[in-house]
Amino acid sequence: MTTPSSVADQGAKPATTATATAGGYSLAGRLAAEGLGTFLLVLAGLGIALFNGASSNFPVGIGFGLALVAGIIAFGHMSGGHFNPAVTLGAAIVGRIKWIDALWYAITQVVSAALASVVLFSVLKVLPAITAGNGQLTTATLFNSLANGYDTHSPNGVVLAGAFLIEAVVTAVFVAVFLAATSPRVNNVLAPVGIGLAFAVLLTVALPLTNGSLNPARSTAVVFFADGWATEQLWLFWVAPLVGAAIAAVTFRVFTPAAPVAAVVPDAGVDDEDEDEDDDEVAVVAAVAPAAALPQPVPAANDAQDFFDKPETGRG
């Protein structure tokens, strides 16, 4: 005889499989998406700053923001569209990604950002102004202009405490925007645009103070080709964004309602002849009651990815 308990068990198996595959994409597929998105973000953002810079009226912050919008639209449905170790930390804290997967995400993001930096370095090495030894123009001086720093290496001489504060605060706000915009409770197709605009605005705030990080992978990518001081000060542009992301994620988790948990009741639908072996069985209410009459739980893992994977009919 099929009991309500066995029905519930059978219904749980597909959900478990879906969670394990994260919307149908393997870990390798998600890492590839994260790598491509991070590469796009760093190549576009640093490329605009490097090759346009002060000679262009196109703001660097807007360039980073537009690249982030494009990356999330293109790859967000696969990986969640983090492209930033700070965002990945926030997602892990709120339970949207497994911690071991978060570690692989961060490694992929750093490696991809470094590859983007290698491409920019390679282009610089063939520029006539550099190959001809024009004045003091070298690849190191150009990458110094991209590196994040404080004290004498801050664009406006901001001290360590001020640099830490601004990086932590703007990253916290950005991670909060990301978590809120990609929540499964939000049915908003403009989430990539909102996230990108938030990043552009917050980066513009930080640029005159620390050269604008908000992303440890972006900060790390530059130090390989800059002078030694960039490596010495890199720690701050890991610690401050990660602290800000952790604060935002913990706050988000505290003030976001938890997903409703299905109640359980004793299984009363067991034949007398099976009573001895099934005394301890329980049935999930969802298995014996109409689905519409029950609160629908929100998936606990990969919320951002679930947002991007919503069917068209669910977007109104």
Coordinates of C-alpha atoms in Angstrom, one line a residue:
M1 CA 0.0 0.0 0.0
T2 CA 1.3 3.5 -0.8
T3 CA 1.3 5.7 2.3
P4 CA 1.3 9.5 2.4
S5 CA 4.8 9.2 3.8
S6 CA 6.0 7.3 0.7
V7 CA 4.3 9.9 -1.5
A8 CA 6.2 12.6 0.3
D9 CA 9.5 10.8 0.0
Q10 CA 9.0 10.2 -3.7
G11 CA 8.1 13.9 -4.2
A12 CA 11.2 15.0 -2.4
K13 CA 13.7 13.3 -4.7
P14 CA 13.3 15.6 -7.7
A15 CA 13.7 18.7 -5.5
T16 CA 16.9 17.3 -4.0
T17 CA 18.3 16.6 -7.5
A18 CA 17.4 20.1 -8.7
T19 CA 19.1 21.7 -5.7
A20 CA 22.2 19.6 -6.2
T21 CA 22.6 20.5 -9.9
A22 CA 21.8 24.2 -9.1
G23 CA 19.2 24.8 -11.8
G24 CA 20.6 22.2 -14.2
Y25 CA 24.1 23.5 -14.4
S26 CA 27.1 21.6 -13.0
L27 CA 29.7 23.2 -10.8
A28 CA 32.1 23.3 -13.8
G29 CA 29.4 25.2 -15.9
R30 CA 28.8 27.7 -13.1
L31 CA 32.5 28.3 -12.7
A32 CA 32.9 28.9 -16.4
A33 CA 30.1 31.4 -16.3
E34 CA 31.7 33.2 -13.3
G35 CA 35.0 33.2 -15.1
L36 CA 33.6 34.8 -18.2
G37 CA 31.6 37.3 -16.3
T38 CA 34.6 38.4 -14.1
F39 CA 36.8 38.6 -17.2
L40 CA 34.3 40.8 -18.9
L41 CA 33.9 43.1 -15.8
V42 CA 37.7 43.6 -15.2
L43 CA 38.7 43.8 -18.9
A44 CA 36.0 46.4 -19.6
G45 CA 36.4 48.4 -16.4
L46 CA 40.1 48.6 -16.2
G47 CA 40.5 48.9 -20.0
I48 CA 38.3 52.1 -19.9
A49 CA 40.4 53.5 -17.1
L50 CA 43.7 52.5 -18.7
F51 CA 43.1 53.6 -22.3
N52 CA 40.7 56.4 -21.8
G53 CA 41.3 57.7 -18.3
A54 CA 41.5 61.5 -18.0
S55 CA 41.4 62.0 -21.7
S56 CA 37.8 60.7 -21.9
N57 CA 34.5 62.1 -20.7
F58 CA 33.2 58.5 -20.2
P59 CA 33.1 57.9 -16.5
V60 CA 35.0 54.8 -15.3
G61 CA 32.3 53.9 -12.8
I62 CA 29.6 53.8 -15.6
G63 CA 31.9 51.5 -17.6
F64 CA 32.2 49.1 -14.7
G65 CA 28.4 49.3 -14.1
L66 CA 27.5 48.6 -17.7
A67 CA 29.9 45.7 -17.9
L68 CA 28.3 44.2 -14.8
V69 CA 24.8 44.6 -16.3
A70 CA 25.9 42.8 -19.4
G71 CA 27.6 40.0 -17.5
I72 CA 24.6 39.4 -15.2
I73 CA 22.3 39.3 -18.2
A74 CA 24.5 36.9 -20.1
F75 CA 25.8 34.6 -17.3
G76 CA 23.6 35.3 -14.3
H77 CA 21.2 32.5 -15.1
M78 CA 24.0 30.0 -14.9
S79 CA 26.1 31.0 -11.9
G80 CA 24.1 33.7 -10.1
G81 CA 26.2 36.5 -11.6
H82 CA 28.5 37.2 -8.6
F83 CA 31.9 38.1 -10.4
N84 CA 33.1 39.3 -7.0
P85 CA 34.4 37.4 -3.9
A86 CA 32.6 39.8 -1.7
V87 CA 29.2 39.0 -3.3
T88 CA 30.0 35.3 -3.2
L89 CA 30.7 35.6 0.6
G90 CA 27.4 37.4 1.1
A91 CA 25.5 34.7 -0.9
A92 CA 27.2 31.9 1.2
I93 CA 26.2 33.6 4.5
V94 CA 22.6 33.8 3.5
G95 CA 22.6 30.2 2.3
R96 CA 22.3 30.7 -1.4
I97 CA 25.5 28.8 -2.3
K98 CA 27.5 26.0 -0.5
W99 CA 30.6 27.1 1.2
I100 CA 32.9 24.8 -0.8
D101 CA 31.3 26.1 -4.0
A102 CA 31.9 29.6 -2.8
L103 CA 35.6 28.9 -2.4
W104 CA 35.8 27.7 -6.0
Y105 CA 33.8 30.7 -7.1
A106 CA 36.4 33.0 -5.4
I107 CA 39.4 31.2 -6.9
T108 CA 37.8 31.4 -10.4
Q109 CA 37.0 35.1 -10.0
V110 CA 40.6 35.9 -9.0
V111 CA 42.1 33.8 -11.8
S112 CA 39.8 35.3 -14.4
A113 CA 40.5 38.9 -13.3
A114 CA 44.2 38.2 -13.5
L115 CA 43.8 36.9 -17.0
A116 CA 42.0 40.1 -18.0
S117 CA 44.9 42.0 -16.5
V118 CA 47.4 39.9 -18.5
V119 CA 45.5 40.9 -21.7
L120 CA 45.7 44.6 -20.8
F121 CA 49.4 44.2 -20.0
S122 CA 50.1 42.5 -23.3
V123 CA 48.4 45.4 -25.2
L124 CA 50.4 48.0 -23.3
K125 CA 53.7 46.2 -24.2
V126 CA 53.2 46.9 -27.9
L127 CA 52.1 50.6 -27.5
P128 CA 54.5 52.8 -29.3
A129 CA 54.7 55.3 -26.4
I130 CA 55.9 52.6 -24.1
T131 CA 58.2 50.6 -26.4
A132 CA 59.9 53.8 -27.4
G133 CA 60.7 54.6 -23.8
N134 CA 58.7 57.9 -23.9
G135 CA 59.6 59.7 -20.7
Q136 CA 58.6 57.9 -17.6
L137 CA 55.7 56.1 -19.2
T138 CA 56.0 52.4 -18.4
T139 CA 53.6 49.5 -17.8
A140 CA 54.3 49.7 -14.1
T141 CA 53.3 53.4 -13.8
L142 CA 50.2 52.8 -15.8
F143 CA 49.1 49.8 -13.6
N144 CA 50.0 51.9 -10.5
S145 CA 47.2 54.3 -11.7
L146 CA 44.8 51.4 -11.6
A147 CA 45.9 49.9 -8.2
N148 CA 43.9 50.5 -5.0
G149 CA 45.8 52.3 -2.3
Y150 CA 45.7 54.5 0.8
D151 CA 47.9 57.2 2.4
T152 CA 50.3 58.5 -0.2
H153 CA 48.9 56.0 -2.8
S154 CA 45.4 57.3 -2.5
P155 CA 44.3 59.7 -5.2
N156 CA 43.5 62.2 -2.4
G157 CA 45.7 61.0 0.4
V158 CA 43.1 59.2 2.4
V159 CA 44.6 57.4 5.5
L160 CA 44.2 53.7 6.2
A161 CA 41.2 54.1 8.5
G162 CA 39.3 56.2 6.0
A163 CA 40.1 53.8 3.2
F164 CA 38.9 50.9 5.2
L165 CA 35.7 52.6 6.2
I166 CA 34.7 53.7 2.7
E167 CA 35.5 50.3 1.1
A168 CA 33.6 48.4 3.8
V169 CA 30.5 50.7 3.6
V170 CA 30.1 50.9 -0.1
T171 CA 30.7 47.2 -0.5
A172 CA 28.1 46.5 2.2
V173 CA 25.5 48.6 0.4
F174 CA 26.3 47.0 -2.9
V175 CA 26.0 43.4 -1.5
A176 CA 22.7 44.4 0.2
V177 CA 21.4 45.6 -3.2
F178 CA 22.5 42.4 -4.9
L179 CA 20.9 40.1 -2.3
A180 CA 17.7 42.1 -2.3
A181 CA 17.4 42.4 -6.1
T182 CA 18.0 38.7 -6.7
S183 CA 15.7 37.5 -3.9
P184 CA 13.1 34.9 -5.1
R185 CA 10.5 37.1 -3.4
V186 CA 11.2 39.8 -6.0
N187 CA 9.7 39.4 -9.4
N188 CA 11.8 42.1 -11.1
V189 CA 13.3 41.7 -14.5
L190 CA 15.2 45.0 -14.0
A191 CA 17.4 43.4 -11.3
P192 CA 20.6 43.3 -13.5
V193 CA 20.1 47.0 -14.3
G194 CA 19.6 47.9 -10.6
I195 CA 22.7 46.0 -9.6
G196 CA 24.8 47.5 -12.3
L197 CA 23.7 51.1 -11.5
A198 CA 24.3 50.6 -7.8
F199 CA 27.8 49.3 -8.5
A200 CA 28.5 52.3 -10.9
V201 CA 27.3 54.9 -8.3
L202 CA 29.1 53.3 -5.4
L203 CA 32.3 52.8 -7.3
T204 CA 32.2 56.5 -8.3
V205 CA 32.0 57.4 -4.7
A206 CA 35.1 55.4 -3.9
L207 CA 37.2 56.2 -6.9
P208 CA 38.6 59.6 -5.7
L209 CA 39.5 58.0 -2.3
T210 CA 40.9 54.5 -2.9
N211 CA 40.7 54.2 -6.7
G212 CA 37.6 52.2 -6.1
S213 CA 37.7 48.4 -5.4
L214 CA 34.4 46.9 -4.0
N215 CA 35.9 43.7 -5.5
P216 CA 38.9 41.9 -4.2
A217 CA 39.4 40.0 -7.5
R218 CA 39.7 43.3 -9.4
S219 CA 42.2 44.7 -6.8
T220 CA 44.3 41.5 -7.0
A221 CA 44.5 41.5 -10.8
V222 CA 46.4 44.8 -10.9
V223 CA 49.1 44.1 -8.4
F224 CA 51.0 41.6 -10.6
F225 CA 52.1 44.4 -12.9
A226 CA 52.2 47.4 -10.5
D227 CA 55.0 48.5 -8.1
G228 CA 55.5 46.7 -4.8
W229 CA 53.5 49.1 -2.7
A230 CA 50.3 47.8 -4.4
T231 CA 50.9 44.3 -3.2
E232 CA 51.7 45.6 0.3
Q233 CA 48.4 47.4 0.5
L234 CA 46.3 44.7 -1.1
W235 CA 45.3 43.2 2.2
L236 CA 43.0 46.1 3.0
F237 CA 41.1 45.7 -0.3
W238 CA 40.4 42.1 0.6
V239 CA 39.5 42.6 4.3
A240 CA 37.4 45.7 4.0
P241 CA 35.1 44.5 1.2
L242 CA 34.7 41.1 2.8
V243 CA 33.8 42.7 6.2
G244 CA 31.3 44.9 4.5
A245 CA 29.8 41.9 2.6
A246 CA 29.5 39.9 5.8
I247 CA 27.8 42.7 7.6
A248 CA 25.3 43.2 4.8
A249 CA 24.6 39.4 4.5
V250 CA 24.1 38.9 8.3
T251 CA 21.8 42.0 8.4
F252 CA 19.8 40.7 5.4
R253 CA 19.5 37.3 6.9
V254 CA 18.3 38.7 10.2
F255 CA 15.6 40.9 8.8
T256 CA 14.4 38.7 5.9
P257 CA 11.6 36.3 6.9
A258 CA 12.6 32.7 7.0
A259 CA 11.1 30.3 4.5
P260 CA 8.0 28.5 6.0
V261 CA 8.7 25.0 7.1
A262 CA 6.2 22.2 6.3
A263 CA 4.6 20.8 9.4
V264 CA 4.5 17.0 10.0
V265 CA 1.7 14.9 11.4
P266 CA 1.5 11.3 12.5
D267 CA 0.8 8.9 9.6
A268 CA -2.7 7.6 10.2
G269 CA -3.1 5.9 6.8
V270 CA -1.2 2.7 7.5
D271 CA -2.9 -0.8 7.4
D272 CA -3.0 -2.8 10.7
E273 CA -0.7 -5.5 9.2
D274 CA 2.0 -2.9 8.6
E275 CA 1.6 -1.1 11.9
D276 CA 4.6 -2.6 13.6
E277 CA 7.1 -1.5 11.0
D278 CA 5.5 1.9 10.3
D279 CA 4.7 3.2 13.8
D280 CA 7.4 5.9 13.5
E281 CA 6.5 7.1 10.1
V282 CA 5.4 10.7 9.6
A283 CA 3.6 12.3 6.7
V284 CA 4.4 15.8 5.3
V285 CA 1.2 17.9 5.3
A286 CA 2.0 18.9 1.7
A287 CA 1.6 15.3 0.7
V288 CA -2.0 15.0 1.9
A289 CA -3.3 18.6 1.5
P290 CA -3.9 20.6 -1.6
A291 CA -0.7 22.5 -2.5
A292 CA -2.6 25.8 -2.9
A293 CA -3.8 25.6 0.7
L294 CA -0.3 25.5 2.1
P295 CA 2.4 28.2 2.3
Q296 CA 5.0 27.7 -0.4
P297 CA 8.6 27.6 0.9
V298 CA 11.3 29.5 -0.8
P299 CA 14.3 27.5 -2.0
A300 CA 17.2 27.9 0.5
A301 CA 20.0 27.5 -2.0
N302 CA 21.1 29.4 -5.1
D303 CA 18.3 32.1 -4.7
A304 CA 20.0 34.4 -7.2
Q305 CA 20.2 31.6 -9.8
D306 CA 16.6 30.7 -9.2
F307 CA 15.7 34.3 -9.9
F308 CA 17.4 34.2 -13.3
D309 CA 15.8 30.8 -14.0
K310 CA 12.2 31.9 -13.5
P311 CA 9.9 30.8 -16.4
E312 CA 8.6 33.6 -18.5
T313 CA 5.0 33.0 -17.3
G314 CA 6.1 33.7 -13.8
R315 CA 7.4 37.1 -14.6
G316 CA 4.0 38.6 -15.3

